[in-house]
PDB file of C-alpha atoms in Angstrom:
ATOM      1  CA  GLY F   1      34.628  -4.077  30.664  1.00 63.00           C
ATOM      2  CA  GLY F   2      33.723  -1.408  33.181  1.00 70.00           C
ATOM      3  CA  CYS F   3      30.286  -0.695  31.697  1.00 69.00           C
ATOM      4  CA  ASP F   4      29.477  -4.418  31.768  1.00 68.00           C
ATOM      5  CA  GLY F   5      30.424  -4.429  35.445  1.00 70.00           C
ATOM      6  CA  GLY F   6      27.882  -1.716  36.229  1.00 74.00           C
ATOM      7  CA  LEU F   7      30.104   1.364  36.214  1.00 77.00           C
ATOM      8  CA  ASP F   8      28.700   4.503  34.657  1.00 78.00           C
ATOM      9  CA  ILE F   9      31.396   5.452  32.169  1.00 76.00           C
ATOM     10  CA  PRO F  10      30.418   8.140  29.655  1.00 74.00           C
ATOM     11  CA  HIS F  11      31.289   6.828  26.197  1.00 75.00           C
ATOM     12  CA  ASN F  12      30.028   6.773  22.653  1.00 80.00           C
ATOM     13  CA  GLU F  13      30.790   4.806  19.518  1.00 80.00           C
ATOM     14  CA  LYS F  14      33.197   7.464  18.214  1.00 83.00           C
ATOM     15  CA  ARG F  15      35.846   5.971  20.516  1.00 81.00           C
ATOM     16  CA  PHE F  16      35.647   2.471  19.065  1.00 83.00           C
ATOM     17  CA  ALA F  17      37.816   1.016  16.306  1.00 83.00           C
ATOM     18  CA  GLY F  18      35.835   0.911  13.079  1.00 82.00           C
ATOM     19  CA  TYR F  19      34.118   4.280  13.486  1.00 84.00           C
ATOM     20  CA  ASP F  20      34.245   6.380  10.320  1.00 85.00           C
ATOM     21  CA  PRO F  21      34.093  10.112  11.143  1.00 86.00           C
ATOM     22  CA  GLU F  22      33.147  11.063   7.568  1.00 89.00           C
ATOM     23  CA  SER F  23      30.077   8.839   7.310  1.00 88.00           C
ATOM     24  CA  LYS F  24      29.529   8.961  11.116  1.00 88.00           C
ATOM     25  CA  GLU F  25      28.854   5.229  11.245  1.00 88.00           C
ATOM     26  CA  LEU F  26      30.415   2.341  13.128  1.00 85.00           C
ATOM     27  CA  ASP F  27      31.611  -0.637  11.105  1.00 84.00           C
ATOM     28  CA  SER F  28      30.808  -3.556  13.403  1.00 85.00           C
ATOM     29  CA  ALA F  29      32.947  -5.994  11.385  1.00 88.00           C
ATOM     30  CA  VAL F  30      36.082  -3.932  12.074  1.00 87.00           C
ATOM     31  CA  LEU F  31      35.147  -3.634  15.751  1.00 86.00           C
ATOM     32  CA  ALA F  32      34.644  -7.410  15.996  1.00 87.00           C
ATOM     33  CA  LYS F  33      38.024  -7.948  14.326  1.00 89.00           C
ATOM     34  CA  TYR F  34      39.700  -5.819  17.017  1.00 88.00           C
ATOM     35  CA  ILE F  35      37.765  -7.480  19.856  1.00 87.00           C
ATOM     36  CA  TYR F  36      38.823 -10.948  18.719  1.00 87.00           C
ATOM     37  CA  GLY F  37      42.475 -10.014  18.144  1.00 88.00           C
ATOM     38  CA  GLY F  38      42.424  -9.822  14.351  1.00 89.00           C
ATOM     39  CA  HIS F  39      44.787  -6.857  14.373  1.00 91.00           C
ATOM     40  CA  VAL F  40      47.267  -8.855  16.467  1.00 91.00           C
ATOM     41  CA  GLY F  41      47.020 -11.777  14.033  1.00 91.00           C
ATOM     42  CA  ASP F  42      47.682  -9.447  11.097  1.00 92.00           C
ATOM     43  CA  TYR F  43      50.724  -8.057  12.877  1.00 94.00           C
ATOM     44  CA  MET F  44      51.952 -11.577  13.643  1.00 93.00           C
ATOM     45  CA  THR F  45      51.815 -12.648   9.993  1.00 93.00           C
ATOM     46  CA  LYS F  46      53.426  -9.401   8.831  1.00 93.00           C
ATOM     47  CA  LEU F  47      56.242  -9.683  11.358  1.00 93.00           C
ATOM     48  CA  LYS F  48      56.776 -13.391  10.645  1.00 91.00           C
ATOM     49  CA  SER F  49      57.345 -12.708   6.945  1.00 92.00           C
ATOM     50  CA  GLU F  50      59.424  -9.515   7.358  1.00 92.00           C
ATOM     51  CA  ASP F  51      61.571 -10.183  10.439  1.00 91.00           C
ATOM     52  CA  PRO F  52      61.466 -13.779  11.760  1.00 91.00           C
ATOM     53  CA  ASP F  53      63.967 -13.100  14.568  1.00 93.00           C
ATOM     54  CA  ARG F  54      61.897 -10.263  15.966  1.00 94.00           C
ATOM     55  CA  TYR F  55      58.767 -12.402  15.592  1.00 93.00           C
ATOM     56  CA  GLN F  56      60.427 -15.175  17.625  1.00 93.00           C
ATOM     57  CA  LYS F  57      61.368 -12.689  20.334  1.00 93.00           C
ATOM     58  CA  GLN F  58      58.124 -10.719  20.460  1.00 93.00           C
ATOM     59  CA  PHE F  59      55.707 -13.671  20.302  1.00 92.00           C
ATOM     60  CA  SER F  60      57.800 -16.259  22.149  1.00 93.00           C
ATOM     61  CA  ARG F  61      55.050 -17.070  24.668  1.00 93.00           C
ATOM     62  CA  TYR F  62      52.482 -17.417  21.903  1.00 91.00           C
ATOM     63  CA  ILE F  63      54.801 -19.813  20.058  1.00 91.00           C
ATOM     64  CA  LYS F  64      55.484 -21.736  23.285  1.00 93.00           C
ATOM     65  CA  HIS F  65      51.747 -22.283  23.819  1.00 90.00           C
ATOM     66  CA  GLY F  66      51.089 -23.134  20.171  1.00 89.00           C
ATOM     67  CA  ILE F  67      49.166 -19.975  19.312  1.00 88.00           C
ATOM     68  CA  ASP F  68      49.595 -18.584  15.815  1.00 87.00           C
ATOM     69  CA  ALA F  69      47.723 -16.017  13.734  1.00 87.00           C
ATOM     70  CA  SER F  70      45.330 -18.585  12.273  1.00 87.00           C
ATOM     71  CA  ASN F  71      43.926 -19.833  15.601  1.00 88.00           C
ATOM     72  CA  LEU F  72      44.096 -16.532  17.501  1.00 89.00           C
ATOM     73  CA  GLU F  73      40.462 -15.576  16.862  1.00 89.00           C
ATOM     74  CA  ALA F  74      39.233 -18.981  18.035  1.00 89.00           C
ATOM     75  CA  ARG F  75      41.322 -18.610  21.201  1.00 90.00           C
ATOM     76  CA  TYR F  76      39.786 -15.170  21.925  1.00 89.00           C
ATOM     77  CA  LYS F  77      36.266 -16.542  21.371  1.00 90.00           C
ATOM     78  CA  LYS F  78      36.986 -19.409  23.755  1.00 91.00           C
ATOM     79  CA  VAL F  79      38.250 -16.988  26.410  1.00 88.00           C
ATOM     80  CA  HIS F  80      35.201 -14.703  26.024  1.00 88.00           C
ATOM     81  CA  GLU F  81      32.930 -17.728  26.288  1.00 90.00           C
ATOM     82  CA  SER F  82      34.572 -18.968  29.482  1.00 89.00           C
ATOM     83  CA  ILE F  83      34.396 -15.492  31.044  1.00 86.00           C
ATOM     84  CA  ARG F  84      30.685 -15.265  30.269  1.00 87.00           C
ATOM     85  CA  LYS F  85      30.178 -18.733  31.735  1.00 90.00           C
ATOM     86  CA  ASN F  86      31.787 -17.829  35.070  1.00 87.00           C
ATOM     87  CA  PRO F  87      32.541 -14.086  35.423  1.00 82.00           C
ATOM     88  CA  THR F  88      33.461 -14.202  39.129  1.00 85.00           C
ATOM     89  CA  TYR F  89      37.063 -13.428  39.962  1.00 83.00           C
ATOM     90  CA  THR F  90      38.878 -15.866  42.205  1.00 84.00           C
ATOM     91  CA  LYS F  91      41.965 -14.493  43.851  1.00 86.00           C
ATOM     92  CA  LYS F  92      44.993 -16.734  43.551  1.00 85.00           C
ATOM     93  CA  SER F  93      46.978 -17.365  46.693  1.00 86.00           C
ATOM     94  CA  THR F  94      50.609 -16.371  46.543  1.00 85.00           C
ATOM     95  CA  ALA F  95      53.312 -18.343  48.277  1.00 84.00           C
ATOM     96  CA  VAL F  96      54.717 -16.513  51.286  1.00 83.00           C
ATOM     97  CA  PRO F  97      58.521 -16.510  51.272  1.00 80.00           C
ATOM     98  CA  LYS F  98      60.224 -18.412  54.090  1.00 82.00           C
ATOM     99  CA  THR F  99      62.434 -15.484  54.977  1.00 84.00           C
ATOM    100  CA  ARG F 100      61.709 -11.897  54.191  1.00 80.00           C
ATOM    101  CA  LYS F 101      64.281  -9.811  52.405  1.00 83.00           C
ATOM    102  CA  ARG F 102      65.828  -7.030  54.436  1.00 84.00           C
ATOM    103  CA  TRP F 103      66.839  -4.022  52.417  1.00 89.00           C
ATOM    104  CA  ASN F 104      68.481  -2.327  55.377  1.00 92.00           C
ATOM    105  CA  ARG F 105      70.655  -3.673  58.181  1.00 89.00           C
ATOM    106  CA  LYS F 106      69.119  -5.084  61.308  1.00 90.00           C
ATOM    107  CA  LYS F 107      69.500  -2.724  64.267  1.00 93.00           C
ATOM    108  CA  LYS F 108      72.137  -3.645  66.823  1.00 94.00           C
ATOM    109  CA  SER F 109      71.405  -3.879  70.506  1.00 96.00           C
ATOM    110  CA  LEU F 110      73.168  -1.656  73.037  1.00 96.00           C
ATOM    111  CA  ALA F 111      75.536  -4.471  74.004  1.00 96.00           C
ATOM    112  CA  GLN F 112      76.489  -5.071  70.360  1.00 95.00           C
ATOM    113  CA  ARG F 113      77.143  -1.345  69.812  1.00 95.00           C
ATOM    114  CA  ASN F 114      79.297  -1.160  72.943  1.00 96.00           C
ATOM    115  CA  ASP F 115      81.183  -4.242  71.789  1.00 95.00           C
ATOM    116  CA  THR F 116      82.045  -2.654  68.402  1.00 94.00           C
ATOM    117  CA  VAL F 117      83.260   0.492  70.202  1.00 95.00           C
ATOM    118  CA  ARG F 118      85.500  -1.626  72.445  1.00 95.00           C
ATOM    119  CA  GLN F 119      86.964  -3.473  69.425  1.00 94.00           C
ATOM    120  CA  LYS F 120      88.171  -0.217  67.846  1.00 84.00           C
TER     121      LYS F 120
END
């Protein structure tokens, strides 16, 4: 992310998933699995078989959009491809509320304050 954007971030391959400290080598297959969401897919299948209710709750948006463990990697590849195609960020406009919320009371004018004193 940041390094691709031109930031100078000191890093080495010891930080990546798939690095074996004993052999001091990086397993690129494991790293690719993590980049494309393979670990999430494994967790989805495990959770679906062990606790279906928790799976329904935890992955409700995935289920709503038709994403399951089998097509997760393809979805990640599609997203990476579209980012590489057009990496510029376009800021989305947010709708301005019609009336702003007031968290404190509106200040009274002098006449209003005098009126409340007279009412007491």
